[in-house]
PDB file of C-alpha atoms in Angstrom:
ATOM      1  CA  MET A 136     189.979 239.672 -28.377  1.00 88.00           C
ATOM      2  CA  GLU A 137     193.572 238.975 -27.422  1.00 94.00           C
ATOM      3  CA  LEU A 138     194.178 235.669 -25.653  1.00 96.00           C
ATOM      4  CA  TYR A 139     197.094 234.630 -23.443  1.00 97.00           C
ATOM      5  CA  VAL A 140     197.971 231.593 -21.396  1.00 97.00           C
ATOM      6  CA  VAL A 141     200.065 232.637 -18.408  1.00 97.00           C
ATOM      7  CA  ASP A 142     201.910 230.425 -15.923  1.00 95.00           C
ATOM      8  CA  ALA A 143     201.507 232.106 -12.523  1.00 95.00           C
ATOM      9  CA  PHE A 144     203.573 231.734  -9.355  1.00 95.00           C
ATOM     10  CA  THR A 145     206.591 230.481 -11.250  1.00 94.00           C
ATOM     11  CA  GLU A 146     209.575 231.849 -13.140  1.00 90.00           C
ATOM     12  CA  HIS A 147     209.559 229.014 -15.675  1.00 89.00           C
ATOM     13  CA  ILE A 148     207.319 228.267 -18.611  1.00 89.00           C
ATOM     14  CA  TYR A 149     204.872 225.357 -18.038  1.00 85.00           C
ATOM     15  CA  GLY A 150     205.379 225.586 -14.282  1.00 86.00           C
ATOM     16  CA  GLY A 151     203.064 227.059 -11.667  1.00 90.00           C
ATOM     17  CA  ASN A 152     199.350 227.429 -12.301  1.00 91.00           C
ATOM     18  CA  GLN A 153     198.088 228.286 -15.762  1.00 92.00           C
ATOM     19  CA  ALA A 154     195.320 230.804 -16.305  1.00 95.00           C
ATOM     20  CA  GLY A 155     193.684 232.065 -19.435  1.00 97.00           C
ATOM     21  CA  VAL A 156     193.682 235.833 -19.913  1.00 98.00           C
ATOM     22  CA  VAL A 157     191.474 237.633 -22.413  1.00 97.00           C
ATOM     23  CA  LEU A 158     192.249 241.326 -22.933  1.00 97.00           C
ATOM     24  CA  LEU A 159     189.274 243.256 -24.298  1.00 95.00           C
ATOM     25  CA  ASP A 160     189.537 246.324 -26.497  1.00 88.00           C
ATOM     26  CA  ARG A 161     189.253 249.479 -24.417  1.00 84.00           C
ATOM     27  CA  THR A 162     185.991 250.429 -26.143  1.00 88.00           C
ATOM     28  CA  ALA A 163     184.480 246.946 -25.939  1.00 90.00           C
ATOM     29  CA  GLU A 164     182.004 245.735 -23.356  1.00 93.00           C
ATOM     30  CA  PHE A 165     182.302 242.372 -21.637  1.00 96.00           C
ATOM     31  CA  PRO A 166     180.943 239.598 -23.871  1.00 94.00           C
ATOM     32  CA  ASP A 167     177.776 237.805 -22.860  1.00 95.00           C
ATOM     33  CA  ALA A 168     178.370 235.658 -19.771  1.00 95.00           C
ATOM     34  CA  ALA A 169     177.432 232.515 -21.715  1.00 94.00           C
ATOM     35  CA  LEU A 170     180.179 233.252 -24.261  1.00 95.00           C
ATOM     36  CA  MET A 171     182.761 233.891 -21.555  1.00 96.00           C
ATOM     37  CA  GLN A 172     181.754 230.591 -19.981  1.00 94.00           C
ATOM     38  CA  GLN A 173     182.201 228.807 -23.319  1.00 94.00           C
ATOM     39  CA  ILE A 174     185.656 230.333 -23.766  1.00 95.00           C
ATOM     40  CA  ALA A 175     186.722 229.243 -20.267  1.00 95.00           C
ATOM     41  CA  ALA A 176     185.401 225.726 -20.886  1.00 93.00           C
ATOM     42  CA  GLU A 177     187.247 225.559 -24.201  1.00 93.00           C
ATOM     43  CA  LEU A 178     190.547 226.690 -22.652  1.00 92.00           C
ATOM     44  CA  LYS A 179     190.106 224.191 -19.782  1.00 90.00           C
ATOM     45  CA  HIS A 180     192.328 226.114 -17.371  1.00 90.00           C
ATOM     46  CA  SER A 181     191.196 226.338 -13.764  1.00 85.00           C
ATOM     47  CA  GLU A 182     190.297 230.019 -14.318  1.00 92.00           C
ATOM     48  CA  THR A 183     190.172 232.475 -17.197  1.00 97.00           C
ATOM     49  CA  ALA A 184     190.241 236.228 -16.533  1.00 98.00           C
ATOM     50  CA  PHE A 185     188.464 238.678 -18.826  1.00 98.00           C
ATOM     51  CA  VAL A 186     190.027 242.111 -18.513  1.00 98.00           C
ATOM     52  CA  LYS A 187     188.647 245.505 -19.498  1.00 97.00           C
ATOM     53  CA  ARG A 188     190.626 248.696 -18.987  1.00 96.00           C
ATOM     54  CA  ILE A 189     188.546 251.504 -17.478  1.00 95.00           C
ATOM     55  CA  ASP A 190     191.274 254.135 -17.079  1.00 94.00           C
ATOM     56  CA  SER A 191     195.042 254.324 -16.686  1.00 93.00           C
ATOM     57  CA  HIS A 192     195.062 252.677 -13.247  1.00 96.00           C
ATOM     58  CA  LEU A 193     191.692 250.885 -13.039  1.00 97.00           C
ATOM     59  CA  PHE A 194     190.774 247.549 -14.631  1.00 97.00           C
ATOM     60  CA  SER A 195     187.567 245.537 -14.428  1.00 98.00           C
ATOM     61  CA  ILE A 196     188.072 241.755 -14.297  1.00 98.00           C
ATOM     62  CA  ARG A 197     185.615 238.854 -14.422  1.00 98.00           C
ATOM     63  CA  TYR A 198     186.694 235.278 -13.713  1.00 97.00           C
ATOM     64  CA  PHE A 199     185.312 232.012 -15.094  1.00 95.00           C
ATOM     65  CA  THR A 200     186.172 228.396 -14.275  1.00 89.00           C
ATOM     66  CA  PRO A 201     185.180 225.619 -16.667  1.00 87.00           C
ATOM     67  CA  GLU A 202     182.001 225.266 -14.593  1.00 85.00           C
ATOM     68  CA  GLY A 203     180.943 228.808 -13.731  1.00 88.00           C
ATOM     69  CA  GLU A 204     181.794 232.374 -12.783  1.00 93.00           C
ATOM     70  CA  VAL A 205     183.624 233.093  -9.519  1.00 90.00           C
ATOM     71  CA  ASP A 206     184.077 236.401  -7.699  1.00 90.00           C
ATOM     72  CA  LEU A 207     187.870 236.405  -7.551  1.00 88.00           C
ATOM     73  CA  CYS A 208     190.923 234.375  -8.486  1.00 89.00           C
ATOM     74  CA  GLY A 209     194.399 235.129  -7.197  1.00 88.00           C
ATOM     75  CA  HIS A 210     196.571 233.424  -9.798  1.00 91.00           C
ATOM     76  CA  ALA A 211     194.396 234.686 -12.662  1.00 94.00           C
ATOM     77  CA  THR A 212     194.804 238.254 -11.324  1.00 95.00           C
ATOM     78  CA  ILE A 213     198.587 237.844 -11.223  1.00 96.00           C
ATOM     79  CA  SER A 214     198.377 236.414 -14.748  1.00 97.00           C
ATOM     80  CA  ALA A 215     196.197 239.278 -16.016  1.00 98.00           C
ATOM     81  CA  PHE A 216     198.579 241.971 -14.806  1.00 98.00           C
ATOM     82  CA  THR A 217     201.553 240.028 -16.156  1.00 97.00           C
ATOM     83  CA  ALA A 218     199.925 240.088 -19.598  1.00 97.00           C
ATOM     84  CA  LEU A 219     199.215 243.804 -19.240  1.00 97.00           C
ATOM     85  CA  ARG A 220     202.801 244.497 -18.175  1.00 95.00           C
ATOM     86  CA  GLU A 221     204.407 242.390 -20.887  1.00 93.00           C
ATOM     87  CA  GLU A 222     202.032 243.071 -23.780  1.00 93.00           C
ATOM     88  CA  LYS A 223     200.684 246.559 -23.036  1.00 92.00           C
ATOM     89  CA  ALA A 224     203.780 248.039 -21.413  1.00 88.00           C
ATOM     90  CA  LEU A 225     201.983 248.656 -18.133  1.00 94.00           C
ATOM     91  CA  PRO A 226     204.692 250.205 -15.909  1.00 96.00           C
ATOM     92  CA  SER A 227     205.544 249.383 -12.323  1.00 96.00           C
ATOM     93  CA  GLY A 228     203.198 251.062  -9.891  1.00 97.00           C
ATOM     94  CA  LYS A 229     199.907 250.752  -8.045  1.00 97.00           C
ATOM     95  CA  TYR A 230     196.650 249.754  -9.773  1.00 98.00           C
ATOM     96  CA  THR A 231     193.128 248.640  -8.902  1.00 98.00           C
ATOM     97  CA  ALA A 232     191.260 245.572 -10.115  1.00 97.00           C
ATOM     98  CA  LYS A 233     187.494 245.940  -9.912  1.00 97.00           C
ATOM     99  CA  THR A 234     186.049 242.468  -9.225  1.00 94.00           C
ATOM    100  CA  ALA A 235     182.843 240.947  -7.943  1.00 93.00           C
ATOM    101  CA  ALA A 236     184.639 240.555  -4.594  1.00 86.00           C
ATOM    102  CA  GLY A 237     185.347 244.289  -4.450  1.00 88.00           C
ATOM    103  CA  GLU A 238     188.176 246.552  -5.563  1.00 92.00           C
ATOM    104  CA  ILE A 239     191.526 244.797  -5.210  1.00 92.00           C
ATOM    105  CA  PRO A 240     194.781 246.787  -4.980  1.00 95.00           C
ATOM    106  CA  VAL A 241     197.550 245.510  -7.257  1.00 97.00           C
ATOM    107  CA  THR A 242     201.204 246.526  -7.175  1.00 97.00           C
ATOM    108  CA  ILE A 243     203.512 245.788 -10.073  1.00 96.00           C
ATOM    109  CA  GLU A 244     207.174 245.439  -9.114  1.00 92.00           C
ATOM    110  CA  PRO A 245     210.004 244.456 -11.498  1.00 87.00           C
ATOM    111  CA  ASP A 246     210.199 240.874 -10.234  1.00 88.00           C
ATOM    112  CA  CYS A 247     206.814 240.349  -8.558  1.00 94.00           C
ATOM    113  CA  ILE A 248     203.157 241.277  -8.810  1.00 97.00           C
ATOM    114  CA  TRP A 249     201.309 241.724  -5.508  1.00 97.00           C
ATOM    115  CA  MET A 250     197.563 241.833  -4.979  1.00 95.00           C
ATOM    116  CA  GLY A 251     195.683 242.801  -1.869  1.00 93.00           C
ATOM    117  CA  MET A 252     193.102 240.454  -0.465  1.00 88.00           C
ATOM    118  CA  ALA A 253     189.654 241.258   0.846  1.00 84.00           C
ATOM    119  CA  PRO A 254     189.646 241.606   4.659  1.00 88.00           C
ATOM    120  CA  GLY A 255     190.272 238.256   6.316  1.00 93.00           C
ATOM    121  CA  LYS A 256     187.346 236.612   8.043  1.00 95.00           C
ATOM    122  CA  LEU A 257     187.164 233.467  10.160  1.00 98.00           C
ATOM    123  CA  ILE A 258     183.703 232.232   9.200  1.00 98.00           C
ATOM    124  CA  LYS A 259     183.583 229.061  11.268  1.00 98.00           C
ATOM    125  CA  VAL A 260     185.722 226.586  13.210  1.00 98.00           C
ATOM    126  CA  LEU A 261     184.540 223.109  12.282  1.00 99.00           C
ATOM    127  CA  SER A 262     183.296 220.749  14.946  1.00 98.00           C
ATOM    128  CA  ASP A 263     185.089 217.406  15.284  1.00 97.00           C
ATOM    129  CA  GLU A 264     182.189 215.744  13.486  1.00 98.00           C
ATOM    130  CA  GLU A 265     182.312 218.217  10.595  1.00 98.00           C
ATOM    131  CA  ALA A 266     186.101 218.064  10.369  1.00 98.00           C
ATOM    132  CA  SER A 267     186.100 214.254  10.414  1.00 99.00           C
ATOM    133  CA  ALA A 268     183.932 214.200   7.290  1.00 99.00           C
ATOM    134  CA  PHE A 269     186.519 216.250   5.408  1.00 99.00           C
ATOM    135  CA  TYR A 270     189.460 214.148   6.602  1.00 99.00           C
ATOM    136  CA  ARG A 271     187.625 210.953   5.587  1.00 99.00           C
ATOM    137  CA  ALA A 272     187.041 212.441   2.124  1.00 99.00           C
ATOM    138  CA  TYR A 273     190.829 212.352   1.685  1.00 99.00           C
ATOM    139  CA  GLY A 274     191.466 208.919   3.190  1.00 98.00           C
ATOM    140  CA  LEU A 275     192.588 210.446   6.488  1.00 98.00           C
ATOM    141  CA  CYS A 276     191.147 210.761   9.978  1.00 98.00           C
ATOM    142  CA  ILE A 277     190.862 213.570  12.490  1.00 97.00           C
ATOM    143  CA  ASP A 278     193.874 212.176  14.390  1.00 98.00           C
ATOM    144  CA  ASP A 279     195.954 213.378  11.434  1.00 98.00           C
ATOM    145  CA  LYS A 280     195.252 216.976  12.527  1.00 97.00           C
ATOM    146  CA  PRO A 281     197.988 218.971  14.298  1.00 97.00           C
ATOM    147  CA  SER A 282     196.985 219.543  17.917  1.00 94.00           C
ATOM    148  CA  THR A 283     197.455 223.318  17.737  1.00 94.00           C
ATOM    149  CA  LEU A 284     195.566 224.072  14.506  1.00 97.00           C
ATOM    150  CA  GLN A 285     191.853 223.728  13.727  1.00 98.00           C
ATOM    151  CA  PRO A 286     190.032 222.911  10.502  1.00 99.00           C
ATOM    152  CA  CYS A 287     188.025 226.026   9.706  1.00 99.00           C
ATOM    153  CA  ILE A 288     186.342 228.120   7.044  1.00 99.00           C
ATOM    154  CA  VAL A 289     188.253 231.308   6.251  1.00 98.00           C
ATOM    155  CA  SER A 290     187.814 233.886   3.511  1.00 96.00           C
ATOM    156  CA  THR A 291     189.917 236.675   2.058  1.00 90.00           C
ATOM    157  CA  GLY A 292     187.558 236.986  -0.884  1.00 84.00           C
ATOM    158  CA  LEU A 293     186.457 233.375  -1.334  1.00 88.00           C
ATOM    159  CA  PRO A 294     185.506 230.977   1.484  1.00 96.00           C
ATOM    160  CA  ASP A 295     187.650 227.852   1.769  1.00 98.00           C
ATOM    161  CA  ILE A 296     188.066 224.981   4.177  1.00 99.00           C
ATOM    162  CA  LEU A 297     191.568 225.153   5.676  1.00 99.00           C
ATOM    163  CA  LEU A 298     192.458 221.551   6.509  1.00 99.00           C
ATOM    164  CA  PRO A 299     195.761 221.066   8.390  1.00 99.00           C
ATOM    165  CA  VAL A 300     197.686 217.774   8.508  1.00 99.00           C
ATOM    166  CA  ASP A 301     200.553 216.858  10.779  1.00 97.00           C
ATOM    167  CA  SER A 302     203.058 215.462   8.269  1.00 97.00           C
ATOM    168  CA  ILE A 303     204.242 215.998   4.729  1.00 96.00           C
ATOM    169  CA  ASP A 304     203.593 212.302   4.040  1.00 97.00           C
ATOM    170  CA  LYS A 305     199.889 212.660   4.826  1.00 98.00           C
ATOM    171  CA  LEU A 306     199.667 215.757   2.651  1.00 98.00           C
ATOM    172  CA  THR A 307     201.317 213.896  -0.235  1.00 96.00           C
ATOM    173  CA  ARG A 308     199.395 210.625  -0.047  1.00 96.00           C
ATOM    174  CA  SER A 309     195.905 212.080   0.438  1.00 97.00           C
ATOM    175  CA  VAL A 310     193.479 210.886  -2.222  1.00 98.00           C
ATOM    176  CA  GLN A 311     190.325 212.884  -2.827  1.00 98.00           C
ATOM    177  CA  SER A 312     186.853 211.397  -2.945  1.00 98.00           C
ATOM    178  CA  LYS A 313     185.628 213.870  -5.546  1.00 98.00           C
ATOM    179  CA  GLU A 314     181.879 213.399  -5.131  1.00 98.00           C
ATOM    180  CA  GLU A 315     182.111 213.578  -1.355  1.00 99.00           C
ATOM    181  CA  VAL A 316     184.142 216.798  -1.457  1.00 99.00           C
ATOM    182  CA  ILE A 317     181.590 218.280  -3.866  1.00 98.00           C
ATOM    183  CA  ARG A 318     178.802 217.334  -1.457  1.00 98.00           C
ATOM    184  CA  LEU A 319     180.640 218.783   1.550  1.00 99.00           C
ATOM    185  CA  SER A 320     181.563 221.959  -0.348  1.00 98.00           C
ATOM    186  CA  GLN A 321     177.900 222.504  -1.218  1.00 98.00           C
ATOM    187  CA  LYS A 322     176.833 221.780   2.353  1.00 98.00           C
ATOM    188  CA  HIS A 323     179.288 224.278   3.863  1.00 99.00           C
ATOM    189  CA  GLN A 324     179.034 226.807   0.991  1.00 98.00           C
ATOM    190  CA  VAL A 325     182.750 226.905   0.268  1.00 98.00           C
ATOM    191  CA  VAL A 326     184.762 226.953  -2.932  1.00 95.00           C
ATOM    192  CA  GLY A 327     186.924 224.027  -1.907  1.00 97.00           C
ATOM    193  CA  VAL A 328     189.538 222.583   0.439  1.00 99.00           C
ATOM    194  CA  HIS A 329     193.021 223.973   1.077  1.00 99.00           C
ATOM    195  CA  MET A 330     195.010 221.216   2.777  1.00 99.00           C
ATOM    196  CA  TYR A 331     198.317 222.217   4.297  1.00 99.00           C
ATOM    197  CA  TYR A 332     201.269 221.041   6.366  1.00 98.00           C
ATOM    198  CA  PRO A 333     202.640 223.941   8.447  1.00 96.00           C
ATOM    199  CA  ALA A 334     206.305 223.351   7.682  1.00 81.00           C
ATOM    200  CA  LEU A 335     207.369 226.544   9.369  1.00 71.00           C
ATOM    201  CA  SER A 336     211.008 227.329   8.578  1.00 80.00           C
ATOM    202  CA  ALA A 337     213.068 230.246   7.383  1.00 78.00           C
ATOM    203  CA  GLN A 338     212.415 229.162   3.784  1.00 90.00           C
ATOM    204  CA  VAL A 339     208.880 227.687   3.767  1.00 95.00           C
ATOM    205  CA  THR A 340     205.807 228.689   5.746  1.00 96.00           C
ATOM    206  CA  ALA A 341     203.616 225.782   4.643  1.00 98.00           C
ATOM    207  CA  ARG A 342     203.277 223.166   1.919  1.00 98.00           C
ATOM    208  CA  CYS A 343     199.794 222.998   0.438  1.00 98.00           C
ATOM    209  CA  ARG A 344     197.366 221.222  -1.879  1.00 98.00           C
ATOM    210  CA  ASN A 345     194.127 222.808  -3.124  1.00 97.00           C
ATOM    211  CA  PHE A 346     190.966 221.055  -4.320  1.00 98.00           C
ATOM    212  CA  ALA A 347     187.835 222.666  -5.779  1.00 95.00           C
ATOM    213  CA  PRO A 348     185.896 219.910  -7.596  1.00 96.00           C
ATOM    214  CA  LEU A 349     182.625 221.794  -7.130  1.00 94.00           C
ATOM    215  CA  TYR A 350     183.989 224.249  -9.721  1.00 88.00           C
ATOM    216  CA  GLY A 351     185.520 221.614 -11.981  1.00 85.00           C
ATOM    217  CA  ILE A 352     189.010 221.856 -10.441  1.00 88.00           C
ATOM    218  CA  ASP A 353     190.096 218.467  -9.113  1.00 94.00           C
ATOM    219  CA  GLU A 354     193.389 219.959  -7.903  1.00 95.00           C
ATOM    220  CA  GLU A 355     195.075 223.304  -8.482  1.00 91.00           C
ATOM    221  CA  ALA A 356     198.813 223.999  -8.661  1.00 91.00           C
ATOM    222  CA  ALA A 357     198.710 227.484  -7.081  1.00 90.00           C
ATOM    223  CA  THR A 358     195.875 229.313  -5.345  1.00 90.00           C
ATOM    224  CA  GLY A 359     196.379 232.923  -4.329  1.00 90.00           C
ATOM    225  CA  THR A 360     193.123 233.484  -2.454  1.00 90.00           C
ATOM    226  CA  SER A 361     193.446 230.282  -0.426  1.00 95.00           C
ATOM    227  CA  ASN A 362     196.997 231.097   0.637  1.00 96.00           C
ATOM    228  CA  GLY A 363     195.780 234.578   1.535  1.00 94.00           C
ATOM    229  CA  ALA A 364     193.197 232.935   3.796  1.00 97.00           C
ATOM    230  CA  LEU A 365     195.906 230.692   5.252  1.00 98.00           C
ATOM    231  CA  THR A 366     198.080 233.759   5.914  1.00 97.00           C
ATOM    232  CA  TYR A 367     195.200 235.343   7.836  1.00 97.00           C
ATOM    233  CA  TYR A 368     194.603 232.204   9.897  1.00 98.00           C
ATOM    234  CA  LEU A 369     198.277 231.514  10.708  1.00 97.00           C
ATOM    235  CA  HIS A 370     198.697 235.143  11.759  1.00 96.00           C
ATOM    236  CA  SER A 371     195.616 234.883  14.019  1.00 96.00           C
ATOM    237  CA  GLN A 372     197.241 231.873  15.670  1.00 96.00           C
ATOM    238  CA  GLY A 373     200.554 233.664  16.211  1.00 94.00           C
ATOM    239  CA  ARG A 374     202.350 231.458  13.684  1.00 93.00           C
ATOM    240  CA  ILE A 375     203.523 234.331  11.470  1.00 93.00           C
ATOM    241  CA  SER A 376     204.201 237.995  12.152  1.00 92.00           C
ATOM    242  CA  GLU A 377     203.357 241.269  10.501  1.00 91.00           C
ATOM    243  CA  GLN A 378     205.855 242.320   7.836  1.00 78.00           C
ATOM    244  CA  ASP A 379     207.104 238.724   7.387  1.00 88.00           C
ATOM    245  CA  GLU A 380     207.368 237.604   3.773  1.00 92.00           C
ATOM    246  CA  ASN A 381     205.791 234.154   3.803  1.00 96.00           C
ATOM    247  CA  THR A 382     206.384 231.379   1.279  1.00 96.00           C
ATOM    248  CA  PHE A 383     203.837 228.692   0.404  1.00 97.00           C
ATOM    249  CA  ILE A 384     204.775 225.761  -1.808  1.00 96.00           C
ATOM    250  CA  GLN A 385     201.924 224.199  -3.793  1.00 96.00           C
ATOM    251  CA  GLY A 386     201.538 221.966  -6.849  1.00 94.00           C
ATOM    252  CA  GLU A 387     204.352 219.512  -6.052  1.00 93.00           C
ATOM    253  CA  SER A 388     201.997 216.511  -6.283  1.00 93.00           C
ATOM    254  CA  MET A 389     201.023 217.672  -9.799  1.00 94.00           C
ATOM    255  CA  GLY A 390     204.616 218.052 -10.960  1.00 92.00           C
ATOM    256  CA  LYS A 391     204.092 221.826 -11.158  1.00 91.00           C
ATOM    257  CA  PRO A 392     205.720 223.270  -8.039  1.00 91.00           C
ATOM    258  CA  SER A 393     204.584 226.824  -7.388  1.00 94.00           C
ATOM    259  CA  ILE A 394     205.845 229.533  -5.064  1.00 95.00           C
ATOM    260  CA  ILE A 395     203.213 231.852  -3.583  1.00 96.00           C
ATOM    261  CA  LYS A 396     204.400 234.764  -1.465  1.00 96.00           C
ATOM    262  CA  SER A 397     202.319 236.617   1.118  1.00 97.00           C
ATOM    263  CA  ARG A 398     202.675 239.341   3.697  1.00 94.00           C
ATOM    264  CA  ILE A 399     200.405 241.012   6.214  1.00 94.00           C
ATOM    265  CA  GLY A 400     200.914 244.645   7.156  1.00 87.00           C
ATOM    266  CA  ARG A 401     200.411 246.425  10.430  1.00 84.00           C
ATOM    267  CA  ASP A 402     197.087 247.593   8.974  1.00 85.00           C
ATOM    268  CA  LYS A 403     196.139 243.877   8.726  1.00 86.00           C
ATOM    269  CA  ILE A 404     195.935 244.076   4.934  1.00 90.00           C
ATOM    270  CA  ILE A 405     197.023 240.782   3.378  1.00 95.00           C
ATOM    271  CA  CYS A 406     198.869 240.752   0.060  1.00 95.00           C
ATOM    272  CA  VAL A 407     199.672 237.734  -2.078  1.00 96.00           C
ATOM    273  CA  GLY A 408     202.282 237.855  -4.806  1.00 96.00           C
ATOM    274  CA  GLY A 409     204.459 235.998  -7.225  1.00 96.00           C
ATOM    275  CA  SER A 410     206.085 235.861 -10.615  1.00 95.00           C
ATOM    276  CA  ALA A 411     204.463 234.742 -13.867  1.00 96.00           C
ATOM    277  CA  VAL A 412     205.448 234.049 -17.483  1.00 96.00           C
ATOM    278  CA  ILE A 413     203.415 234.070 -20.698  1.00 96.00           C
ATOM    279  CA  SER A 414     203.481 230.716 -22.495  1.00 95.00           C
ATOM    280  CA  ILE A 415     200.940 231.245 -25.318  1.00 94.00           C
ATOM    281  CA  ARG A 416     199.756 234.284 -27.274  1.00 95.00           C
ATOM    282  CA  GLY A 417     196.831 234.342 -29.713  1.00 93.00           C
ATOM    283  CA  TRP A 418     193.512 235.838 -30.776  1.00 91.00           C
ATOM    284  CA  LEU A 419     189.924 234.756 -30.401  1.00 84.00           C
ATOM    285  CA  LYS A 420     187.805 234.998 -33.527  1.00 79.00           C
ATOM    286  CA  ASP A 421     184.655 237.097 -33.282  1.00 68.00           C
TER     287      ASP A 421
END
């Protein structure tokens, strides 16, 4: 099995968010789930994608964190198709990734890889009591919420808490109570918390931090699915328009600034995209 470490949502090696990518032989089946879990735990990246080619434009992908399998991962999908483009000469064009979250459209462009999200869904707007528990878990209070945005659960493939704050300072100085966020994530059946400051400008749509300790990810430098969910929510609130190319900055607090692009079409389909670079190539022994 061929193994790659890919830095997603960046143009520079060791930037962005690293993902493991394992490319299977075309005739091979997926390894046993326990083995894939062991490989992901050994690599210690937030996600590792296992990729099997089905035909010229269809790929099956399974995703594992160090703690368990997840249905979908945005940055690992970008990483997987970067490895396919760079190592298997996959040309620019339209492809499909078959995942546990459904079939995901992927477009390879010369300077960007775009992936479609599952249809956006507002699952729940949190009550003040529920929202307060999340703010307290980061050393904040509900008064730190912007008056025009609501903490809520949104999914474009994976359910996340979208937690807005009203200043970049509060975003930066937030400190996570890991065990409390795990408890709240289990209670609300979400992957994690996507905290953001809506710094709407011509250059930046929002600055973000992402936490998923329930899945062994204390903080993540770039999260495609969560920024897809944020795109859906900001559009529903009239904050962004169809056909806009949105820019989310994430990972600054980790020293790994990442640039995640998104757009929403007139058909309401949300796409998330970015650049990626391969930092490590190798092989896994049988």
